[in-house]
Coordinates of C-alpha atoms in Angstrom, one line a residue:
M43 CA 128.5 77.9 95.8
I44 CA 125.7 76.0 93.6
P45 CA 126.9 75.8 90.0
D46 CA 124.7 78.1 87.9
D47 CA 123.9 75.3 85.6
K48 CA 122.6 73.3 89.0
V49 CA 120.5 76.8 89.9
R50 CA 118.9 76.3 85.8
E51 CA 118.2 72.7 85.8
V52 CA 116.4 73.3 89.1
R53 CA 114.1 76.7 88.4
E54 CA 113.1 74.9 85.1
R55 CA 112.2 71.3 87.1
A56 CA 110.6 72.4 89.5
S57 CA 107.5 73.6 88.4
I58 CA 106.4 77.2 90.3
Y59 CA 102.9 76.3 90.5
E60 CA 103.0 72.9 92.2
V61 CA 105.8 74.2 93.9
I62 CA 103.3 77.0 95.7
S63 CA 100.0 75.2 94.9
G64 CA 101.9 72.9 97.5
Y65 CA 101.6 75.8 100.1
M66 CA 98.5 77.2 98.9
S67 CA 95.2 77.0 97.5
L68 CA 95.2 78.8 93.7
R69 CA 92.7 78.7 90.7
K70 CA 92.7 79.2 87.7
S71 CA 92.4 83.7 86.1
G72 CA 93.2 83.6 82.7
A73 CA 97.0 82.5 81.8
N74 CA 97.5 82.8 85.4
Y75 CA 96.4 81.3 88.9
Q76 CA 95.6 83.4 91.4
G77 CA 94.8 83.1 95.8
I78 CA 95.1 84.6 99.0
C79 CA 98.9 85.9 99.5
P80 CA 100.3 84.1 102.2
F81 CA 102.8 87.4 103.2
H82 CA 99.6 89.5 103.9
G83 CA 96.5 89.3 105.7
E84 CA 93.9 90.1 102.6
K85 CA 90.3 88.7 102.0
T86 CA 90.2 89.3 98.1
A87 CA 93.0 87.1 96.1
S88 CA 95.6 89.9 94.8
F89 CA 98.6 86.5 94.9
N90 CA 99.6 85.7 90.9
V91 CA 101.3 83.0 89.7
N92 CA 102.7 82.9 85.8
P93 CA 103.9 79.0 85.0
A94 CA 104.9 79.7 81.7
R95 CA 107.4 82.7 83.2
G96 CA 108.2 81.1 86.4
I97 CA 107.1 84.1 88.1
F98 CA 105.2 85.2 91.0
H99 CA 103.3 88.7 92.1
C100 CA 101.2 90.0 94.7
F101 CA 99.2 93.0 93.6
G102 CA 98.5 94.1 97.7
C103 CA 102.4 94.0 99.0
G104 CA 104.2 93.5 95.6
A105 CA 106.1 90.5 97.2
G106 CA 107.0 88.7 93.8
G107 CA 109.5 86.5 92.3
N108 CA 110.7 82.9 91.1
V109 CA 110.5 79.2 92.4
V110 CA 113.4 79.6 94.5
T111 CA 112.2 83.3 96.2
F112 CA 109.2 81.7 97.2
V113 CA 110.5 79.8 98.9
M114 CA 113.2 81.6 100.9
R115 CA 110.2 83.1 102.4
M116 CA 107.6 81.0 103.3
E117 CA 110.2 78.2 104.8
G118 CA 112.9 81.4 106.3
M119 CA 115.8 80.1 104.0
N120 CA 118.5 81.3 102.3
F121 CA 119.3 80.7 98.3
P122 CA 121.8 77.8 98.6
Q123 CA 119.5 76.0 100.3
A124 CA 115.8 77.1 98.9
V125 CA 117.8 76.4 95.8
K126 CA 119.3 72.4 98.1
F127 CA 115.4 71.6 99.3
L128 CA 114.2 72.9 95.8
A129 CA 116.9 70.3 94.5
K130 CA 115.7 67.3 96.8
R131 CA 112.5 67.7 95.9
V132 CA 112.8 67.1 92.2
G133 CA 116.0 65.0 92.2
V134 CA 118.6 66.6 90.9
E135 CA 121.9 66.2 92.9
I136 CA 124.1 69.0 93.6
P137 CA 127.3 68.4 93.9
E138 CA 128.9 69.2 97.5
R139 CA 132.5 68.9 98.3
P140 CA 133.4 66.1 99.6
L141 CA 133.2 65.9 104.3
T142 CA 135.8 64.9 106.3
R143 CA 135.5 62.2 108.6
E144 CA 135.3 64.7 111.3
E145 CA 131.9 66.4 109.6
K146 CA 130.8 63.0 108.2
H147 CA 130.2 61.7 111.2
K148 CA 128.7 64.7 112.5
L149 CA 126.0 64.7 110.0
D150 CA 125.2 61.6 110.8
E151 CA 125.2 61.6 114.8
Q152 CA 122.4 64.9 114.0
E153 CA 120.6 62.4 112.0
M154 CA 120.5 60.1 114.0
L155 CA 119.5 62.2 117.2
Y156 CA 116.5 63.6 115.1
E157 CA 115.6 59.6 114.6
I158 CA 115.5 59.2 118.3
N159 CA 113.3 62.4 119.0
E160 CA 110.7 60.9 116.7
I161 CA 110.6 57.7 117.6
A162 CA 110.0 59.0 121.1
A163 CA 107.7 61.5 119.6
R164 CA 106.2 58.8 118.2
F165 CA 105.9 56.2 122.0
Y166 CA 104.6 59.0 124.0
R167 CA 101.9 59.9 121.1
R168 CA 100.9 56.6 121.4
V169 CA 100.8 55.7 125.2
L170 CA 98.6 58.9 125.3
E171 CA 96.1 58.3 122.2
S172 CA 95.7 54.4 123.2
D173 CA 97.6 53.2 125.9
E174 CA 96.0 52.2 129.3
T175 CA 99.4 53.4 131.2
G176 CA 98.0 57.0 129.3
A177 CA 94.5 57.2 131.0
L178 CA 96.1 59.7 133.1
G179 CA 96.6 62.5 130.3
R180 CA 93.9 62.2 128.5
Q181 CA 92.0 62.6 132.2
Y182 CA 93.8 66.0 132.3
L183 CA 93.1 67.0 129.3
V184 CA 90.2 66.4 129.2
K185 CA 90.2 69.0 132.4
R186 CA 91.7 71.6 130.2
G187 CA 89.4 71.3 127.9
V188 CA 91.8 70.2 125.1
D189 CA 90.3 68.2 122.4
D190 CA 92.3 65.6 120.6
D191 CA 92.9 67.3 117.0
I192 CA 94.4 70.1 119.3
A193 CA 96.5 67.5 121.0
A194 CA 97.0 65.9 117.8
T195 CA 98.3 69.3 116.6
Y196 CA 100.6 69.9 119.3
R197 CA 101.9 66.0 118.7
M198 CA 101.5 65.7 122.2
G199 CA 102.1 62.7 124.0
F200 CA 102.5 60.6 128.1
A201 CA 105.4 59.6 129.6
P202 CA 104.2 56.7 131.7
A203 CA 105.2 56.5 135.2
G204 CA 107.2 53.3 135.6
W205 CA 111.0 54.2 135.2
D206 CA 112.9 52.6 132.3
N207 CA 109.8 52.5 129.9
L208 CA 111.0 54.7 127.0
A209 CA 114.3 53.0 127.6
K210 CA 113.1 49.7 126.6
H211 CA 111.4 51.2 123.8
L212 CA 114.6 52.7 122.7
Q213 CA 115.8 49.4 123.1
R214 CA 113.9 47.4 121.0
K215 CA 114.5 49.8 118.4
G216 CA 117.8 48.7 118.3
I217 CA 119.1 52.6 119.7
A218 CA 122.4 53.0 121.9
L219 CA 121.5 54.4 125.1
A220 CA 124.2 56.3 125.4
Q221 CA 122.8 58.5 122.2
A222 CA 119.1 59.2 124.3
E223 CA 121.4 60.5 127.2
K224 CA 122.2 62.9 125.2
L225 CA 119.1 64.2 124.2
G226 CA 118.2 63.9 127.5
L227 CA 115.5 61.8 127.3
L228 CA 117.5 59.0 129.5
R229 CA 120.0 59.5 132.8
K230 CA 122.4 57.3 133.9
R231 CA 121.8 55.5 137.2
E232 CA 124.3 56.6 139.3
G233 CA 126.6 53.4 141.0
R234 CA 125.5 50.9 138.4
D235 CA 124.6 50.3 134.5
G236 CA 121.7 50.9 132.8
Y237 CA 119.3 54.0 132.4
Y238 CA 116.4 55.7 133.4
D239 CA 113.7 57.5 131.9
T240 CA 113.7 61.6 132.1
F241 CA 110.0 62.0 131.7
R242 CA 107.6 60.1 133.7
N243 CA 104.1 60.6 134.5
R244 CA 103.9 63.8 133.0
L245 CA 102.0 65.1 129.9
L246 CA 104.6 66.2 127.1
F247 CA 104.3 68.7 124.6
T248 CA 107.0 67.7 121.2
I249 CA 109.5 70.8 120.5
A250 CA 109.5 71.3 117.0
D251 CA 112.3 73.0 114.8
L252 CA 111.4 75.0 112.4
H253 CA 110.3 72.0 109.5
G254 CA 108.2 70.4 112.4
R255 CA 110.9 68.0 113.2
A256 CA 111.1 67.0 117.4
I257 CA 113.8 68.2 118.7
G258 CA 113.2 67.6 122.6
F259 CA 110.1 68.0 124.6
G260 CA 108.6 69.7 127.7
G261 CA 106.7 67.9 130.4
R262 CA 104.3 68.6 132.7
V263 CA 103.0 67.3 136.3
M264 CA 99.3 66.6 136.4
D265 CA 99.0 67.9 140.1
D266 CA 100.9 70.2 142.3
A267 CA 104.6 68.2 143.1
L268 CA 107.7 69.8 141.8
P269 CA 109.1 71.0 139.5
K270 CA 106.1 72.3 137.2
Y271 CA 108.2 71.8 134.2
I272 CA 111.2 69.7 133.2
N273 CA 111.8 70.8 129.5
S274 CA 114.8 69.0 127.3
P275 CA 118.6 69.5 128.0
E276 CA 120.1 71.5 125.2
S277 CA 121.8 68.8 122.3
A278 CA 123.1 69.3 119.1
I279 CA 119.9 69.7 118.0
Y280 CA 118.2 71.9 120.5
R281 CA 119.5 75.3 121.3
K282 CA 116.8 77.4 123.3
S283 CA 118.6 80.4 122.4
E284 CA 117.3 79.5 118.9
V285 CA 114.1 77.8 119.3
L286 CA 110.7 79.2 119.7
F287 CA 108.1 77.4 120.8
G288 CA 105.4 76.8 118.1
L289 CA 106.8 78.9 115.3
D290 CA 106.1 75.7 112.6
L291 CA 102.4 76.5 113.6
A292 CA 102.9 79.8 113.8
K293 CA 104.7 80.6 110.3
K294 CA 101.8 81.3 108.0
G295 CA 99.4 82.8 110.5
M296 CA 102.8 85.4 111.6
R297 CA 103.1 85.7 107.9
E298 CA 99.3 87.1 107.3
Q299 CA 98.9 89.2 110.2
G300 CA 102.0 90.8 110.2
S301 CA 103.1 90.1 113.2
A302 CA 104.0 87.6 115.9
I303 CA 102.4 87.4 119.7
I304 CA 105.1 86.0 122.7
V305 CA 103.9 83.7 125.6
E306 CA 106.2 82.0 127.8
G307 CA 104.2 78.5 128.7
Y308 CA 103.3 76.3 126.3
F309 CA 99.5 75.9 127.3
D310 CA 99.3 80.0 127.2
H311 CA 100.2 78.7 123.9
L312 CA 97.4 76.3 123.0
A313 CA 94.8 78.7 124.1
L314 CA 95.4 81.4 121.8
Y315 CA 96.2 78.7 119.3
R316 CA 93.0 77.3 119.9
A317 CA 91.1 80.5 120.2
G318 CA 92.1 81.7 116.8
F319 CA 95.3 83.6 117.3
T320 CA 97.8 80.8 115.5
N321 CA 100.3 83.9 115.6
V322 CA 101.7 82.4 118.6
V323 CA 105.1 81.7 119.4
A324 CA 106.2 80.7 123.4
T325 CA 109.9 80.9 124.9
C326 CA 111.1 77.3 125.9
G327 CA 111.9 78.2 129.7
T328 CA 114.5 80.8 128.5
A329 CA 114.6 84.9 127.9
L330 CA 114.4 86.3 124.2
T331 CA 117.6 86.1 122.9
P332 CA 119.0 88.4 119.7
Q333 CA 119.0 85.2 118.0
H334 CA 114.8 84.8 119.0
L335 CA 114.7 88.2 117.2
K336 CA 116.1 87.0 114.3
L337 CA 113.9 84.2 113.8
L338 CA 110.8 86.2 114.6
R339 CA 112.0 89.2 111.8
R340 CA 112.0 86.1 108.9
Y341 CA 108.1 86.0 109.1
A342 CA 106.6 89.4 111.6
E343 CA 106.9 93.3 111.7
K344 CA 106.1 93.9 115.6
V345 CA 105.8 91.7 118.3
Y346 CA 103.4 91.3 121.0
M347 CA 104.5 90.1 124.7
L348 CA 101.7 88.1 126.7
F349 CA 103.3 87.5 130.1
D350 CA 101.4 86.1 133.6
G351 CA 99.3 89.3 134.5
D352 CA 102.0 88.9 137.8
E353 CA 105.2 91.0 139.1
A354 CA 107.2 88.1 137.8
G355 CA 105.3 88.6 134.3
R356 CA 106.1 92.3 134.1
K357 CA 109.9 92.1 135.2
A358 CA 110.0 89.3 132.4
T359 CA 108.1 91.8 130.1
V360 CA 111.0 94.5 131.0
R361 CA 113.9 92.0 130.6
S362 CA 112.5 91.2 127.3
M363 CA 112.3 95.2 126.7
E364 CA 116.2 96.4 126.5
L365 CA 116.7 93.3 123.4
F366 CA 113.4 95.0 121.6
L367 CA 115.5 98.5 121.6
E368 CA 118.4 97.5 121.6
E369 CA 117.6 95.5 117.5
G370 CA 114.4 98.4 116.6
F371 CA 112.4 96.2 116.7
P372 CA 108.7 97.0 117.8
A373 CA 106.7 95.7 120.4
R374 CA 104.0 95.7 122.2
V375 CA 102.2 94.7 125.7
I376 CA 99.3 92.8 126.4
E377 CA 98.2 93.0 129.9
V378 CA 95.7 90.0 131.6
P379 CA 94.4 91.0 134.7
K380 CA 97.3 90.2 137.5
E381 CA 95.4 87.6 139.0
D382 CA 95.4 85.6 135.8
D383 CA 97.7 83.9 132.5
P384 CA 97.3 84.5 129.3
D385 CA 95.7 80.3 129.5
T386 CA 93.0 80.9 132.3
F387 CA 91.7 84.4 131.0
I388 CA 91.4 83.2 127.7
R389 CA 89.6 79.7 128.8
R390 CA 87.6 82.0 130.9
E391 CA 87.3 85.2 128.4
G392 CA 86.9 83.6 124.5
A393 CA 88.7 85.2 121.5
A394 CA 85.9 88.2 122.2
G395 CA 87.1 88.5 125.4
F396 CA 91.0 88.5 124.1
A397 CA 90.3 90.9 121.2
P398 CA 90.4 94.0 122.9
L399 CA 93.2 93.0 125.1
L400 CA 94.7 93.0 121.7
E401 CA 93.6 96.6 120.1
K402 CA 94.6 97.8 124.1
A403 CA 98.0 96.0 123.8
L404 CA 100.8 99.4 124.8
P405 CA 104.1 100.2 123.0
I406 CA 106.6 98.5 125.3
F407 CA 108.2 101.3 126.7
Q408 CA 104.8 103.0 127.0
F409 CA 103.9 100.1 129.3
Y410 CA 107.4 100.2 130.7
Y411 CA 108.3 103.5 132.5
R412 CA 103.9 103.9 133.2
G413 CA 104.3 100.9 135.6
V414 CA 108.1 102.7 137.0
A415 CA 106.0 106.2 137.2
A416 CA 103.3 104.0 139.3
S417 CA 105.7 102.9 141.9
I418 CA 107.9 105.8 143.0
D419 CA 106.5 108.9 144.5
T420 CA 107.4 111.3 142.0
G421 CA 106.6 114.6 143.8
S422 CA 109.6 114.4 145.7
V423 CA 112.9 115.5 144.2
E424 CA 114.6 112.4 145.7
G425 CA 111.3 110.6 143.6
K426 CA 112.5 112.8 140.7
V427 CA 115.9 111.2 140.3
A428 CA 114.8 107.4 141.2
F429 CA 112.8 107.5 138.2
V430 CA 115.1 109.0 135.7
N431 CA 117.8 107.2 137.2
E432 CA 115.7 103.9 136.1
V433 CA 114.2 105.5 132.6
G434 CA 117.0 106.9 131.4
P435 CA 119.5 104.1 130.9
R436 CA 116.7 102.6 129.0
L437 CA 115.4 105.9 127.0
V438 CA 118.5 106.2 125.7
K439 CA 118.5 103.0 123.5
I440 CA 115.5 103.7 122.0
Q441 CA 116.9 104.2 118.3
D442 CA 114.3 106.6 115.8
S443 CA 115.5 110.1 117.6
L444 CA 111.5 111.3 116.6
E445 CA 110.0 108.4 118.9
R446 CA 112.6 108.7 121.6
G447 CA 112.0 112.4 121.5
L448 CA 108.1 112.3 122.4
Y449 CA 109.0 109.5 125.1
E450 CA 111.4 112.2 126.0
Q451 CA 108.4 114.7 126.2
E452 CA 105.9 112.6 128.0
I453 CA 108.5 111.3 131.3
C454 CA 109.3 115.1 131.5
K455 CA 105.6 115.3 132.0
A456 CA 105.2 112.3 134.3
A457 CA 108.5 113.1 136.5
G458 CA 107.5 117.1 136.3
I459 CA 111.0 118.4 135.4
D460 CA 112.8 120.2 132.3
L461 CA 113.5 118.8 128.8
A462 CA 116.8 119.9 128.9
M463 CA 117.6 118.6 132.5
L464 CA 116.3 115.2 131.3
R465 CA 118.4 115.1 128.7
K466 CA 121.6 116.3 130.2
K467 CA 120.9 113.7 132.8
V468 CA 120.7 111.1 130.0
G469 CA 122.4 112.7 127.2
G470 CA 121.2 113.7 123.7
P471 CA 121.6 117.2 121.8
V472 CA 119.4 119.7 123.2
P473 CA 117.0 120.9 120.8
A474 CA 117.3 124.9 119.4
A475 CA 113.8 126.6 120.0
P476 CA 111.4 126.6 116.9
Q477 CA 111.6 129.3 114.5
A478 CA 108.1 131.4 114.1
S479 CA 107.1 131.9 110.9
S480 CA 104.2 133.8 109.5
Q481 CA 103.9 131.3 106.3
P482 CA 101.5 128.8 106.3
R483 CA 103.1 125.2 105.5
P484 CA 102.6 124.0 102.6
R485 CA 99.8 121.1 102.3
P486 CA 101.4 117.4 101.6
R487 CA 100.0 116.5 98.3
P488 CA 98.8 112.8 98.2
A489 CA 101.1 110.6 96.2
L490 CA 99.3 109.5 92.8
R491 CA 100.0 106.2 91.5
Q492 CA 102.1 106.3 88.8
G493 CA 101.1 104.0 85.3
P494 CA 104.0 102.2 83.4
S495 CA 105.9 104.3 81.9
T496 CA 107.1 103.8 77.5
E497 CA 109.9 101.6 78.8
E498 CA 108.1 100.2 81.2
V499 CA 105.2 99.0 78.5
L500 CA 108.1 98.3 75.5
L501 CA 109.4 95.8 78.1
T502 CA 106.3 93.6 78.7
L503 CA 106.2 93.8 74.3
M504 CA 109.6 92.5 74.0
V505 CA 108.6 89.6 76.9
K506 CA 106.0 88.7 75.2
F507 CA 106.5 88.6 71.7
P508 CA 109.6 87.9 70.0
E509 CA 109.2 90.3 66.7
V510 CA 109.4 92.9 69.3
V511 CA 112.1 91.7 70.6
N512 CA 113.8 91.2 67.0
K513 CA 113.0 95.2 66.4
V514 CA 115.0 96.6 69.3
R515 CA 118.0 94.5 69.2
E516 CA 118.4 96.1 65.4
T517 CA 118.7 99.5 66.5
G518 CA 120.2 98.6 69.8
P519 CA 118.2 98.2 73.4
E520 CA 120.7 101.8 73.9
A521 CA 118.4 103.3 71.8
F522 CA 115.3 102.8 73.8
F523 CA 116.4 101.9 77.4
S524 CA 118.6 103.4 80.1
G525 CA 119.2 102.1 84.2
G526 CA 117.8 99.2 85.6
H527 CA 115.3 98.6 82.3
L528 CA 118.1 98.8 79.6
R529 CA 119.8 95.5 81.7
V530 CA 116.9 93.8 80.9
A531 CA 116.2 94.9 77.7
Q532 CA 119.6 93.9 76.6
A533 CA 119.4 89.7 79.3
V534 CA 115.8 89.5 77.2
A535 CA 117.7 90.2 73.5
A536 CA 120.5 88.0 74.8
Q537 CA 118.6 85.0 76.1
S538 CA 116.1 85.4 72.7
L539 CA 118.8 84.7 70.8
N540 CA 120.4 81.8 72.5
G541 CA 116.6 80.2 73.1
D542 CA 117.6 80.0 76.4
F543 CA 114.9 82.8 77.8
D544 CA 114.3 82.8 82.0
L545 CA 112.8 85.9 83.2
S546 CA 113.0 85.5 86.5
T547 CA 116.7 85.0 86.0
V548 CA 116.7 88.5 83.8
L549 CA 114.6 90.0 87.2
E550 CA 117.5 88.9 89.7
S551 CA 120.1 91.3 88.0
L552 CA 118.2 94.2 88.9
E553 CA 120.0 95.3 91.6
S554 CA 116.9 97.8 93.2
P555 CA 114.5 95.7 95.2
E556 CA 111.2 98.2 93.8
E557 CA 112.2 98.0 90.4
R558 CA 112.0 94.2 90.8
T559 CA 109.2 94.8 92.4
R560 CA 106.8 96.7 89.6
L561 CA 108.5 94.7 86.3
S562 CA 107.4 91.3 88.0
G563 CA 103.8 93.0 89.0
L564 CA 104.1 94.5 84.8
F565 CA 105.2 90.9 83.4
V566 CA 102.9 88.0 85.3
Q567 CA 100.1 89.8 84.0
D568 CA 99.6 90.4 80.6
D569 CA 96.3 89.8 79.2
H570 CA 95.6 93.4 77.7
L571 CA 98.2 92.1 75.3
E572 CA 96.6 89.6 73.6
D573 CA 94.4 91.6 71.3
I574 CA 97.1 94.3 70.0
D575 CA 99.2 94.9 66.9
P576 CA 102.6 94.7 68.4
L577 CA 104.6 95.9 65.9
K578 CA 102.2 99.2 65.7
A579 CA 102.7 99.2 69.4
F580 CA 106.3 99.1 69.3
E581 CA 106.3 101.8 67.0
Q582 CA 104.3 104.0 69.2
C583 CA 106.4 103.3 72.0
R584 CA 109.7 104.1 69.7
Q585 CA 107.9 107.9 68.8
T586 CA 106.8 108.2 72.5
L587 CA 110.8 107.8 73.7
Q588 CA 112.4 109.9 70.7
R589 CA 109.9 112.3 71.5
G590 CA 110.9 112.5 75.3
A591 CA 115.1 112.3 73.9
L592 CA 114.2 115.1 71.5
K593 CA 112.0 117.2 74.4
G594 CA 114.6 116.5 76.7
D595 CA 117.8 117.6 74.1
A596 CA 115.8 121.0 73.3
K597 CA 115.3 122.0 76.8
A598 CA 119.0 121.7 78.2
L599 CA 120.0 124.2 74.7
R600 CA 117.0 126.2 75.7
L601 CA 119.1 126.6 79.3
E602 CA 122.3 127.0 77.7
L603 CA 120.7 129.5 74.8
A604 CA 119.7 131.5 78.2
Q605 CA 123.3 131.9 79.5
L606 CA 124.8 133.0 76.2
D607 CA 125.2 136.6 74.7
P608 CA 122.9 137.2 71.2
D609 CA 125.6 138.0 69.5
S610 CA 128.0 135.4 70.2
P611 CA 128.6 132.2 67.4
R612 CA 127.5 129.6 70.1
F613 CA 124.1 131.4 70.0
A614 CA 123.5 131.2 66.5
E615 CA 124.2 127.6 66.6
I616 CA 122.3 126.8 69.4
L617 CA 119.3 128.4 67.2
L618 CA 120.1 126.5 64.7
E619 CA 120.1 123.0 66.5
L620 CA 116.8 123.7 68.0
E621 CA 115.7 124.2 64.0
A622 CA 116.2 120.9 63.6
L623 CA 114.8 119.2 66.8
R624 CA 111.7 121.4 66.3
N625 CA 111.7 119.3 62.5
K626 CA 112.7 115.7 63.6
K627 CA 109.6 116.5 66.1
S628 CA 107.5 117.8 63.9
K629 CA 107.8 114.6 61.3
L630 CA 107.2 112.3 64.3
L631 CA 103.4 114.3 65.6

């Protein structure tokens, strides 16, 4: 638990403008800075940063918050991680409980493993860039159409053909070779002392974590030798079930596109990224896991599966489908011709040839059941049974009842069976027959975008003008506000009195994300208030709110009146009360 005073100090010292401008380009616009929102794709700048108030808001997607919120979204961190990340940047010491000897040893060892991988990555990179022993790697990249800039982006390297080039390099750097063995960089010689290099005569891709730190390597041969790829084994800093290759490169593209493209191979990833599809990640020689999906959900709302066009690629897609269905994560399948993999297709057809495949991508369950229907003869009873037995267990994993119902209808049509029979076989309620109605269904009315309420206008006045805060404080915020607005008004009044006003903290007190988003949008941009008379505007808000309250009271009294006997004493009392309300209302006009 980070102390509140430390969180506040981090917010005060971490300039929201400086932090955000480190991630994106901002330009001055009045009291604010504007830029292209990093959280959704857009062409016109709707992302606003208000340095004076320490908040940001996007009028396109509704994202908003303070400097900690921004880092949480950009880096995929939780609150404590984001605070510590910023604290390190601005030099704020966050008190930590003393580590046990075991915890300190584990932390020190992890840092050492990161450092060893970095040393190895720099060694392999130098060999590829300029060493004579890296000439084969350079020639191979030229053949594959990979230029120096792309090779640098991927931190590609080359492991020379000798047995102990890296081992000798690490020794010269003072690294204990037993530590490098834990990372799979070296292997112990059998029957005698010493170590030899795991990666030899291979082109290397650096596998990085979310923050770009080297955690492993993927080594590819440059001929037909087997195994084609050797990947780093799991270690204390590399767990394949939690890592997606290229995620550090794809974070920005995934946020902008709202989607991720998943491929299997390193060169598949490179081909898409080079063609401009920067929201691409790859599995590291393992099946997708729930942890992978959790990572993807930080940045994307849906995914596209793009595996090889052969039977093996189809089977890998189907294996992934069950996970997407169970997690309720929308997924589509991009199909390349059977003779292709993504790399060969894009190198031949380019981005222009790939874009139509992306547009025609099928929902993953639709792709699956159509493939099954094409492989089974559903004209026979045996074929129908086999089809339902194959598709049924996956069908029941679809969580959305409407989506599942629509697929049930398509499957029944494809197999030529009755819906009730399908549901009896796989489970699920048999729908009731629809009731006929002679009345036409009313057309839904489009939702109107509401402007700020009087309470919200008064809140913006309080945030901007101290004299309005004093007026509200005199009567008491509860006379003007209700619900979440009351909590914000009370916090503004209290903080202003203490001389320690932090708007971002005030907004965080709101439980409703929708209310938080709406108010941050109102508070981030208030240039329209520059030339108004704040006390006159306060008086107008006060009268409007009082009229609204009187109107509500009168409505309640009229409803009660309608239920009473005209001869009852209460009937006469209500008439007098209504008259008094009318007199009060007339004085406000």
